[in-house]
Coordinates of N, CA and C in Angstrom, one line a residue:
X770 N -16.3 12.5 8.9 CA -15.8 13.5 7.9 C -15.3 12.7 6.7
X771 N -15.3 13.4 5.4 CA -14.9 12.4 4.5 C -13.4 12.9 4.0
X772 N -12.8 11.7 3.8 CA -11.7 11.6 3.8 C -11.2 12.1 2.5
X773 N -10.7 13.3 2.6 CA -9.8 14.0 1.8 C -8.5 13.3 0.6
X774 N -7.9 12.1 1.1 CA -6.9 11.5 0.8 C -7.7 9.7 0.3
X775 N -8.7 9.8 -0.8 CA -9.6 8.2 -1.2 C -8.3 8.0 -2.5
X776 N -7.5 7.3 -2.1 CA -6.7 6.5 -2.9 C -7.2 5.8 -3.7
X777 N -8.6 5.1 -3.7 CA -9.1 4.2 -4.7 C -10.0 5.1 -5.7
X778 N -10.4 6.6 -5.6 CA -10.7 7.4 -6.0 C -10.5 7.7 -7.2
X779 N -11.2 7.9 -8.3 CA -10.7 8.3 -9.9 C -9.7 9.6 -10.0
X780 N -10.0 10.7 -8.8 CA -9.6 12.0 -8.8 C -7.6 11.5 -7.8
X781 N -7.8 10.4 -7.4 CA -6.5 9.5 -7.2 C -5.0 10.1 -7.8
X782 N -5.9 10.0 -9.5 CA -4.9 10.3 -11.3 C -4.3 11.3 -10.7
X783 N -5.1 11.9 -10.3 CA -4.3 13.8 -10.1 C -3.1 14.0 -9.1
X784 N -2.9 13.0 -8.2 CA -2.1 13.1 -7.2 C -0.7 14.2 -7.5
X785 N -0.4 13.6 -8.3 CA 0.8 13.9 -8.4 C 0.9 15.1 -9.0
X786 N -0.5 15.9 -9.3 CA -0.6 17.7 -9.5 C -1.1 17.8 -8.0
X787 N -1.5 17.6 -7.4 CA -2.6 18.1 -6.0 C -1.5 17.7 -5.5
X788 N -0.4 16.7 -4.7 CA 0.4 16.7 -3.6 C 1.5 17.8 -4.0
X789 N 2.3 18.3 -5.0 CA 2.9 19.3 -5.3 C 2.2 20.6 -4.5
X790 N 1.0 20.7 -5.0 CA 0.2 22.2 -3.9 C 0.2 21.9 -2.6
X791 N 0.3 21.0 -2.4 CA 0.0 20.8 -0.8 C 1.1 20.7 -0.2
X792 N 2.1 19.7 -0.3 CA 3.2 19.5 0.0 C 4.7 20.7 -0.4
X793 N 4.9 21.7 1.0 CA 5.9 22.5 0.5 C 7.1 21.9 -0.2
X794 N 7.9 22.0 -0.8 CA 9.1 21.6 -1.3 C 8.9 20.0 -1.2
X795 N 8.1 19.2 -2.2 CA 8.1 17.9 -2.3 C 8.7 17.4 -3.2
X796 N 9.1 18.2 -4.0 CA 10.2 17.8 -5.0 C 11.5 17.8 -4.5
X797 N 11.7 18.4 -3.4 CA 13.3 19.0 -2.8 C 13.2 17.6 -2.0
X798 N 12.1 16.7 -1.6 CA 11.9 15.4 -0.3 C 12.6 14.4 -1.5
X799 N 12.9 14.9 -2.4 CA 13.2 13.6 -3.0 C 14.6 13.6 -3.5
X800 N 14.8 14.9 -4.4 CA 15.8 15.5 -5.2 C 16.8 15.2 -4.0
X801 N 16.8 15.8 -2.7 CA 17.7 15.3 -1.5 C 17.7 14.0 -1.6
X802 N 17.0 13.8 -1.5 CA 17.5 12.1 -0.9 C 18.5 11.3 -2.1
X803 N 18.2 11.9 -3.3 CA 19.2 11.2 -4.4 C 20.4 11.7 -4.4
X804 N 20.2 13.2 -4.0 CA 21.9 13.3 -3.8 C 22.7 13.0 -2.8
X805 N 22.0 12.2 -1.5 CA 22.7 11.8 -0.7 C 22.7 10.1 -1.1
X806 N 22.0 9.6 -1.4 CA 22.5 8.4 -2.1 C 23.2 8.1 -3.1
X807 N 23.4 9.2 -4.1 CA 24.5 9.1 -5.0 C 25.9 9.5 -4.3
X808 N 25.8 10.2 -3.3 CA 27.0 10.7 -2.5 C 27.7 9.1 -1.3
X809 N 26.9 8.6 -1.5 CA 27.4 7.2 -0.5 C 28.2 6.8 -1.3
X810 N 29.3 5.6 -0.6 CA 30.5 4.6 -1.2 C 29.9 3.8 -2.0
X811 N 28.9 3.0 -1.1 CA 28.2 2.1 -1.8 C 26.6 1.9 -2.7
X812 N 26.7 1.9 -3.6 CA 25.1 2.5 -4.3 C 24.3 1.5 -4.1
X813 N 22.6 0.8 -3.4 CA 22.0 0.0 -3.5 C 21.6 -0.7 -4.5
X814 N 21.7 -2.1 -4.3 CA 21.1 -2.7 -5.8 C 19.6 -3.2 -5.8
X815 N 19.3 -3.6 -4.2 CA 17.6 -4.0 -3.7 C 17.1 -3.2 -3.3
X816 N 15.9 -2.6 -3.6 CA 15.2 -1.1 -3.0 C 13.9 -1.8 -3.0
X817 N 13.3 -1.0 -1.7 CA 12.0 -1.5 -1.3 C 10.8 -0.1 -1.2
X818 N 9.8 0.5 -2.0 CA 9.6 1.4 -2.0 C 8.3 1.3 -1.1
X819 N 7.9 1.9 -0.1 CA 6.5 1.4 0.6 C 5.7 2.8 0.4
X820 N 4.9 2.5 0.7 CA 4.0 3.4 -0.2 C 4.5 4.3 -1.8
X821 N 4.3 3.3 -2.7 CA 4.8 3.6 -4.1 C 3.7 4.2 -5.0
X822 N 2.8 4.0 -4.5 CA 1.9 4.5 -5.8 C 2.2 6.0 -6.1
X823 N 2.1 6.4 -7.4 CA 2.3 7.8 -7.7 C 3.5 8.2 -8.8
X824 N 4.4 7.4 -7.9 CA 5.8 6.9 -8.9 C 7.1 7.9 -9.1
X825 N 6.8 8.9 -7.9 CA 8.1 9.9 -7.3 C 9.3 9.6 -6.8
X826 N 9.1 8.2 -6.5 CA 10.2 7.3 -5.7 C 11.0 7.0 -7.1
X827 N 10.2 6.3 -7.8 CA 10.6 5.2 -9.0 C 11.2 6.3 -10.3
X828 N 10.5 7.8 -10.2 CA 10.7 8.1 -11.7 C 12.5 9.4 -10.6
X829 N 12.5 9.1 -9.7 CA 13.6 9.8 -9.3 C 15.1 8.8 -8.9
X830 N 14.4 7.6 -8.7 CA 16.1 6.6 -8.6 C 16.5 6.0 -9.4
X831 N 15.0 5.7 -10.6 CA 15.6 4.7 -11.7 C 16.8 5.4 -12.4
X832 N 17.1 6.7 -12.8 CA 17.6 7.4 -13.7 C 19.1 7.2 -13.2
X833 N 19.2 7.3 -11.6 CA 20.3 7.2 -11.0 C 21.0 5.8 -11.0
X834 N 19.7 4.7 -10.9 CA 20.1 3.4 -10.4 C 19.5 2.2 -11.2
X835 N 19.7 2.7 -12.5 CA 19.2 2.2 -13.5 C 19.4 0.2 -13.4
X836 N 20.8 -0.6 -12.6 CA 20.7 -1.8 -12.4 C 19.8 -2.4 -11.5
X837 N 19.3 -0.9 -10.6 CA 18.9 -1.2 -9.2 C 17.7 -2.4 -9.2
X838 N 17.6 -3.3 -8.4 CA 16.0 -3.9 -8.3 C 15.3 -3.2 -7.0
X839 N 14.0 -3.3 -8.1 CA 13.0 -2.5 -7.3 C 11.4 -2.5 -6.6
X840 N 10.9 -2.8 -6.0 CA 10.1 -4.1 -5.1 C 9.2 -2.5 -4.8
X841 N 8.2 -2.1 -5.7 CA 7.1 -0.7 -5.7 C 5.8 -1.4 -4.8
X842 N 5.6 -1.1 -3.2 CA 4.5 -1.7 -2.5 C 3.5 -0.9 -2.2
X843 N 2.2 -0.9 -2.7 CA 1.1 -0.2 -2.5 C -0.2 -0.6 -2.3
X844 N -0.9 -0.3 -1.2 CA -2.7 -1.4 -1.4 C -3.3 -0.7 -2.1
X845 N -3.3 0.1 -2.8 CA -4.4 0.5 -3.9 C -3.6 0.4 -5.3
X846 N -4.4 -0.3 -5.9 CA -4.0 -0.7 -7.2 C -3.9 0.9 -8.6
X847 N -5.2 1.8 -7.4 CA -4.7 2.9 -9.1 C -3.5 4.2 -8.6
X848 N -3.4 3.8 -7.5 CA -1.9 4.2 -7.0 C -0.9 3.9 -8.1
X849 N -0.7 2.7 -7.6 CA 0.5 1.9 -8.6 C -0.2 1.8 -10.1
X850 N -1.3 1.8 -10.6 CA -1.4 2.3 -12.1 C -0.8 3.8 -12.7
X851 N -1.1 4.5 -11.0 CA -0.7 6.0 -11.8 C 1.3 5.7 -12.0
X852 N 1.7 5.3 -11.4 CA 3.1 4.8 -10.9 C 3.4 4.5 -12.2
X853 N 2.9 3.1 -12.9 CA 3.2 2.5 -14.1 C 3.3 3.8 -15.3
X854 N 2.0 4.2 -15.2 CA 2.0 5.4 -16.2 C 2.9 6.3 -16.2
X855 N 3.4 6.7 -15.1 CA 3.9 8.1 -15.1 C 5.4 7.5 -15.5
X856 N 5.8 6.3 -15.2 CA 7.6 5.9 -16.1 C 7.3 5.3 -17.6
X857 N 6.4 5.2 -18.1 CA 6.1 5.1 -19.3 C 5.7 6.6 -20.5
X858 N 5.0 7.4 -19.3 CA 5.2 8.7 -20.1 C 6.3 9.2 -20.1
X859 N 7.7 9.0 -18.9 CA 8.5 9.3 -19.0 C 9.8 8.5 -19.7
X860 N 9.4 7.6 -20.1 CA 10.4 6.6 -20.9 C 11.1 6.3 -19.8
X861 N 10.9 5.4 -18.7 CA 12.1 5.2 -17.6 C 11.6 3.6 -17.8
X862 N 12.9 2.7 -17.5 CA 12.1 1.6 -17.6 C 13.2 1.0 -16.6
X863 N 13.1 -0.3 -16.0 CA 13.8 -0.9 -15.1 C 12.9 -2.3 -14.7
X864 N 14.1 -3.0 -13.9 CA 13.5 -3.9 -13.0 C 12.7 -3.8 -11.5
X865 N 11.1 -3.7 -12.0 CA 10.3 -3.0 -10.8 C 9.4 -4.3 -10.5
X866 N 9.4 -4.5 -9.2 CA 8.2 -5.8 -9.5 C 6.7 -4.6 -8.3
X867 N 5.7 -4.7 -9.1 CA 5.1 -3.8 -8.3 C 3.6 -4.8 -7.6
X868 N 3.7 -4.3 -6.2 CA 3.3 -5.3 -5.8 C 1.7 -4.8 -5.0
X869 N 0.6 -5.0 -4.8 CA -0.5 -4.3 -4.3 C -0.9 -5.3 -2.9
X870 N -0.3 -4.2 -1.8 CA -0.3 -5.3 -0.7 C 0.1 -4.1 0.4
X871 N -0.2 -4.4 1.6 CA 0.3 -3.7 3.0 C 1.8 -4.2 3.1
X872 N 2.2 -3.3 3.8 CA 4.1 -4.0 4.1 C 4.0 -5.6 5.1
X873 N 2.8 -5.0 5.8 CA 2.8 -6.1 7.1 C 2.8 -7.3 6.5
X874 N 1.9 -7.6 5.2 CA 1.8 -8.7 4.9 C 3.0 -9.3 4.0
X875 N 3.8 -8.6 3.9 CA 4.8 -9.3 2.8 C 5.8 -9.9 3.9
X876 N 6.4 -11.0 2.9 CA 7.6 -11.1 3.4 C 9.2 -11.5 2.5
X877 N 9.8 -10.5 2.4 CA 11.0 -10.1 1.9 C 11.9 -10.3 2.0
X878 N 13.3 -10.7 1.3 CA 14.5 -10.4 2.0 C 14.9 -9.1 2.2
X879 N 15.5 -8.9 3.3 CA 16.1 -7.4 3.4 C 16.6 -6.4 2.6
X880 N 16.2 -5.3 2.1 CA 16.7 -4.5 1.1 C 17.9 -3.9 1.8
X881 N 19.0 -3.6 1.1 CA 19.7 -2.7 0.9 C 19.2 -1.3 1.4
X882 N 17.9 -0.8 1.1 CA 17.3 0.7 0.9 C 15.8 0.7 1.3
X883 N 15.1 1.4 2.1 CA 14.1 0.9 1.7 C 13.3 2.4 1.8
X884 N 12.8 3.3 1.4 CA 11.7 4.4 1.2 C 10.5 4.5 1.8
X885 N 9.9 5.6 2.8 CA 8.5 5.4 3.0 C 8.2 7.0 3.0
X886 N 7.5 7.4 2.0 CA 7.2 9.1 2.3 C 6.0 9.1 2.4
X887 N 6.2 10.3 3.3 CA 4.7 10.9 3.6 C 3.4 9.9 3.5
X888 N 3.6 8.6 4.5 CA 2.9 7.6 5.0 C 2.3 7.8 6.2
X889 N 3.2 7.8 7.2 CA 3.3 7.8 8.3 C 2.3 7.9 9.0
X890 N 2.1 9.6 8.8 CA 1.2 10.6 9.8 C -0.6 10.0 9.1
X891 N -0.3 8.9 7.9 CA -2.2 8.4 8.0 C -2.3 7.6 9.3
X892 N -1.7 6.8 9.6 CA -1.8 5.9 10.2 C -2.6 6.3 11.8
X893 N -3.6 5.8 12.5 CA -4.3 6.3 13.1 C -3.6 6.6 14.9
X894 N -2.9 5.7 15.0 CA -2.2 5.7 16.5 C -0.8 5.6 16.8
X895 N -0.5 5.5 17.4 CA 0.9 5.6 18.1 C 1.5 3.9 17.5
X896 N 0.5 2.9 18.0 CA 1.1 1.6 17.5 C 1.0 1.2 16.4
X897 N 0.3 1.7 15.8 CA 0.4 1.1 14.2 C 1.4 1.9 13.4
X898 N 1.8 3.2 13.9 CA 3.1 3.7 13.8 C 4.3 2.8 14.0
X899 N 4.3 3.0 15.4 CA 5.0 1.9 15.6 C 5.2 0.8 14.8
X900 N 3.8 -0.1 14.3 CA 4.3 -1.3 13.8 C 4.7 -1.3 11.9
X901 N 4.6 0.2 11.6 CA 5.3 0.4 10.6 C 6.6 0.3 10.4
X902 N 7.5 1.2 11.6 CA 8.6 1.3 11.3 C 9.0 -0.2 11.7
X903 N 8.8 -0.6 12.5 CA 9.4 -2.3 12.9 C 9.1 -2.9 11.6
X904 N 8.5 -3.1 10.9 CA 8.4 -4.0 9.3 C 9.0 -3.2 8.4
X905 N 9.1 -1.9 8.3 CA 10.5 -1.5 7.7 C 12.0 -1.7 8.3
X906 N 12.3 -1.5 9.7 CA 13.2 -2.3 10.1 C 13.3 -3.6 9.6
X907 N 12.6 -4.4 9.5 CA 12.8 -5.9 9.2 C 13.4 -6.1 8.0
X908 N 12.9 -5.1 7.0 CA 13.2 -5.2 5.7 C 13.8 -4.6 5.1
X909 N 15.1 -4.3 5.9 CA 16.4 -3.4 5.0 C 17.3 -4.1 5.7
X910 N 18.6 -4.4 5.7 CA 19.6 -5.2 5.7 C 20.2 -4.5 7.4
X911 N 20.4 -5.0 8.3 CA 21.9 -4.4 9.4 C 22.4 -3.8 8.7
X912 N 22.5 -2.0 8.9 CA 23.5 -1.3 8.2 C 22.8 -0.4 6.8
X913 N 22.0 -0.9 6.4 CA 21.0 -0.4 4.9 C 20.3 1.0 5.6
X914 N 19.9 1.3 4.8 CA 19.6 2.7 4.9 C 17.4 2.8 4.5
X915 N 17.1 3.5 5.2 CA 15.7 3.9 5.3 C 15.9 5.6 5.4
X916 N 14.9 6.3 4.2 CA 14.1 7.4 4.0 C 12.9 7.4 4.3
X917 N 12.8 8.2 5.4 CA 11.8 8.4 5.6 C 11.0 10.1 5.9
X918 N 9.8 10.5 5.3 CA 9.1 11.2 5.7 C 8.1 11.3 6.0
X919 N 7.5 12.5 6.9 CA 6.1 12.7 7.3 C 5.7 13.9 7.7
X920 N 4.6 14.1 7.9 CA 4.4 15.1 9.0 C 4.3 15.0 10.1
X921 N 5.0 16.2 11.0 CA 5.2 16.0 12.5 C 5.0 17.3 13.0
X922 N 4.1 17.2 14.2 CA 3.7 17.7 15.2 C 2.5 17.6 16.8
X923 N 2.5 18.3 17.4 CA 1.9 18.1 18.3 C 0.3 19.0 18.3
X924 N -1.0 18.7 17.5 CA -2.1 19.3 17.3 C -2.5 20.0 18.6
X925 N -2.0 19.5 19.9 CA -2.8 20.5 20.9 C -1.7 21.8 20.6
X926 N -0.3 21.8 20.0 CA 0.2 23.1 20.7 C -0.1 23.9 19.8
X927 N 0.0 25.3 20.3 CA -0.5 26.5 19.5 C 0.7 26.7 18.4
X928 N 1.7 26.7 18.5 CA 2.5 27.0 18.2 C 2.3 25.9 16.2
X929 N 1.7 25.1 16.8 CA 1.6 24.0 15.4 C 0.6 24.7 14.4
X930 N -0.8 24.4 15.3 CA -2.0 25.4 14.4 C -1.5 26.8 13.8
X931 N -0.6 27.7 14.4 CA -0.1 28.7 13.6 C 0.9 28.5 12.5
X932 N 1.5 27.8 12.6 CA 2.2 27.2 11.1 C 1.4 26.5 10.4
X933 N 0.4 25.9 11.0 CA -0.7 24.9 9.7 C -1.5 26.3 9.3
X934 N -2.0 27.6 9.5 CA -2.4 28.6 9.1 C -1.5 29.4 7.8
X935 N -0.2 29.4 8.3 CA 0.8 29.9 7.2 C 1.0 28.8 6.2
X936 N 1.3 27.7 6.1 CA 1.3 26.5 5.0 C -0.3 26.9 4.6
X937 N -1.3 26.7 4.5 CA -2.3 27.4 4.2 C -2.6 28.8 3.3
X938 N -1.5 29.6 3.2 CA -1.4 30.4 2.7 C -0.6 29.8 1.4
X939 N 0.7 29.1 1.7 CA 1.3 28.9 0.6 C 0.5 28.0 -0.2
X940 N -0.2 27.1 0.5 CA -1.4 26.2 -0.6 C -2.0 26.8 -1.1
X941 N -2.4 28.1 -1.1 CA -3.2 28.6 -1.9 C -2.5 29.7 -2.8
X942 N -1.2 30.3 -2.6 CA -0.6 30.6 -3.8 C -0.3 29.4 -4.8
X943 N -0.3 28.1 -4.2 CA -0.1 27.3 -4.6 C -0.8 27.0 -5.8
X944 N -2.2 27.3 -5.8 CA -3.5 27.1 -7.0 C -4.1 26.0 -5.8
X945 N -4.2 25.7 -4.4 CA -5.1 25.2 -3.7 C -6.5 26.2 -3.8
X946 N -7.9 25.1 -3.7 CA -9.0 26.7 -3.5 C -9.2 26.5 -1.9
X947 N -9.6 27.3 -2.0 CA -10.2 27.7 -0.4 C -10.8 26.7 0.2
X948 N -11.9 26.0 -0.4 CA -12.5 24.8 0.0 C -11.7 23.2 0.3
X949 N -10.3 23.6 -0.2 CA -9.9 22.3 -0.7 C -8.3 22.4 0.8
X950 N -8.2 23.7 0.7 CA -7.4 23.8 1.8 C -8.3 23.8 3.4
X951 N -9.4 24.4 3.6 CA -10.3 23.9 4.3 C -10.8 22.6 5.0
X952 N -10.4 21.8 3.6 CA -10.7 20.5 4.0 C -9.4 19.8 4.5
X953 N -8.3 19.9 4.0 CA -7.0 19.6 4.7 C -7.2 20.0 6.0
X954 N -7.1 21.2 6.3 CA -6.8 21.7 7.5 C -7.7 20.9 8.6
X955 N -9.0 20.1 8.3 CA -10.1 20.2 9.1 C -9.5 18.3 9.3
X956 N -9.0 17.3 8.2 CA -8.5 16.4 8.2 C -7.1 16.0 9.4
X957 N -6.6 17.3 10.3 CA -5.6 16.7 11.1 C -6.3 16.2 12.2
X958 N -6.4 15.2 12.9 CA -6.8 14.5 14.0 C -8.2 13.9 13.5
X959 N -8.0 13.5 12.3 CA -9.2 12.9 11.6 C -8.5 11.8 10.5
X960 N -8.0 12.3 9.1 CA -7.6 11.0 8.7 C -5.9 11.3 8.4
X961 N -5.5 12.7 9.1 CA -4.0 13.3 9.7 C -4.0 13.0 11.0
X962 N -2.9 12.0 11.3 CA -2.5 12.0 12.6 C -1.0 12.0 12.7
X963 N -0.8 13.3 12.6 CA 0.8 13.0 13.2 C 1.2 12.9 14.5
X964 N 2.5 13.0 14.9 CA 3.2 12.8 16.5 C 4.2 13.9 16.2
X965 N 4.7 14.1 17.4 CA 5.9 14.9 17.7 C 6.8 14.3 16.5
X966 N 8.2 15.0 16.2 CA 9.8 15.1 15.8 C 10.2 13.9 17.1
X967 N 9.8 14.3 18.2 CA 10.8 13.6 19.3 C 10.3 12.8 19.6
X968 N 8.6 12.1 19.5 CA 8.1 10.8 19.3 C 8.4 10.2 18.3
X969 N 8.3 10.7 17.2 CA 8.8 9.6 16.3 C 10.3 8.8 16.1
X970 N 11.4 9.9 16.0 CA 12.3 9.6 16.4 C 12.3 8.6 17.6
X971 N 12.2 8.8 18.8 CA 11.9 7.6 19.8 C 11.5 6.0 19.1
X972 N 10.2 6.2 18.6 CA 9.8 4.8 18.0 C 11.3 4.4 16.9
X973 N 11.6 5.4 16.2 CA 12.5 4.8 15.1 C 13.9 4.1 15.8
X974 N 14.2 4.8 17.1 CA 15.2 4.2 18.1 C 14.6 3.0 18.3
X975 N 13.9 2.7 18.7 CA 12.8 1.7 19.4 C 12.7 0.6 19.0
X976 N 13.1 0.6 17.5 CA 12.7 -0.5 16.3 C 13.9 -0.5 15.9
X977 N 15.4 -0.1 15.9 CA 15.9 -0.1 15.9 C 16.8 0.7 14.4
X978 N 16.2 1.9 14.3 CA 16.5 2.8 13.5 C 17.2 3.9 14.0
X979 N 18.4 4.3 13.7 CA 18.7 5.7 14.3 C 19.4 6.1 13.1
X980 N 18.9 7.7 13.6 CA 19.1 8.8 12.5 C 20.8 9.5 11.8
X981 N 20.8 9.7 10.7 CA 22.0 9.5 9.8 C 22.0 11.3 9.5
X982 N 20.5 11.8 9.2 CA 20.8 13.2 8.8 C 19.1 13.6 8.7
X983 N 18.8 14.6 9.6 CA 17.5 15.4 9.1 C 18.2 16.1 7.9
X984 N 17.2 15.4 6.5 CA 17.9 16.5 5.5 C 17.1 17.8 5.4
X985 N 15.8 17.5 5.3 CA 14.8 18.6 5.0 C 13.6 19.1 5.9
X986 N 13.3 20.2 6.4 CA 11.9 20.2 6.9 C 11.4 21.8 6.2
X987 N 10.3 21.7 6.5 CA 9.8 23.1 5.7 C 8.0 22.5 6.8
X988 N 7.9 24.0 7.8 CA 7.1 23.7 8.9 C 7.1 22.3 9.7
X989 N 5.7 21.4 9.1 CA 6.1 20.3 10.2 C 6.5 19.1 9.1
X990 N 7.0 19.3 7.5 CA 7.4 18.5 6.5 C 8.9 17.8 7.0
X991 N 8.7 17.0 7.5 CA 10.4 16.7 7.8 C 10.7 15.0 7.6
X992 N 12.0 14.8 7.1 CA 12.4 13.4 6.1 C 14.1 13.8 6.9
X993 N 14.4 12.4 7.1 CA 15.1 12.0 7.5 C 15.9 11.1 7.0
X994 N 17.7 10.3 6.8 CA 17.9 9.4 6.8 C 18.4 8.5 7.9
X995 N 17.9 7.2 7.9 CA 18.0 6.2 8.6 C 18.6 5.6 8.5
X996 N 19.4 4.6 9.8 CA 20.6 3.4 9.5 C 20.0 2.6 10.2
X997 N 19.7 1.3 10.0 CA 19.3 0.0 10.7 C 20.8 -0.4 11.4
X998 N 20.7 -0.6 12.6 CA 21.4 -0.6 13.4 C 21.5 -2.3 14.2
X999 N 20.5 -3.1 14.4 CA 19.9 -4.0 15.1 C 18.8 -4.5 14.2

């Protein structure tokens, strides 16, 4: 099946109009997360953004965290071009070092903070899930904080397919066409793999993340904050 989500793709540019139709309240996945980081004691100064291309991470904390340093990690390079672009049309500028690489392969000192949205559920199995959150554990401090989102659910239960039917509706008030939501929908257990709410959580215990606050879900859209614990 061809993969709906070609990152190295020209039609790539568009992301950041196409994941707004798709994604219910993905501006709220973020808008949240800044106001609970501006509501902390202590504000981060090292942030590690993993999957950055696009530049929703960068054009939403620079404004807040303007001394912050900022470490943007992506393996497609026109990811992180659209990224560059989009804080340049918006006049945001900072200390970003942006880097075109998998997490696994880097190695970092521990952030402060570290971000991963709507990554997760590509990833094809249980363990490479897994071995995501363990190299985000690695790389936020004892005590630092990890955002994280994805989609979550269980594709055999009925109860999922009928909420991916109604999100389907809203994609297409959305300005999704029919063809393009078709192809989403036909992409879960193809290049969409999510897991349960209560499997993932598990792995995030597992690696030694445990949860601070489900801030948002909207069906199976759900983002969490995280405390490195171990």
């Amino acid at each position: 099946m061809t993969n709906p989500f070609q990152w190295e793709h020209p039609k790539a540019m568009d992301y950041n109009d196409t994941i707004r139709r798709r994604i219910i309240g993905y501006d709220l996945i973020f808008e949240l997360m800044k106001d609970l980081i501006d509501a902390s004691i202590e504000q981060p100064e090292h942030i590690t953004i993993v999957g950055a291309g696009g530049g929703q991470e960068l054009s939403t904390l620079l404004p807040l965290l303007p001394a912050a340093h900022f470490k943007a990690i992506d393996p497609s390079s026109t990811m992180l071009a659209l990224a560059e672009q989009r804080l340049v049309a918006e006049e945001l500028s900072g200390d970003v070092a942006y880097i075109e690489e998998e997490l696994i392969a880097m190695k970092l000192e521990p952030a402060d903070l570290v971000t991963c949205h709507l990554v997760l559920h590509f990833l094809p199995t249980v363990a490479l899930k897994k071995a995501l959150l363990h190299e985000i554990a690695m790389h936020v401090k004892v005590g630092g904080t990890v955002y994280l989102s994805s989609i979550n659910g269980d594709l055999e239960d009925a109860a999922f397919q009928q909420t991916l039917t109604a999100w389907g509706k809203a994609m297409i008030r959305n300005g999704v066409k029919e063809h393009q939501w078709q192809a989403f929908r036909a992409s879960f257990g193809d290049t969409l793999m999510p897991i349960s709410t209560t499997e993932l959580l598990k792995l995030c215990d597992e690696v030694g993340l445990q949860i601070r606050h489900a801030y948002f879900r909207a069906y199976h859209i759900e983002a969490f904050c995280l405390e490195r614990v171990k």
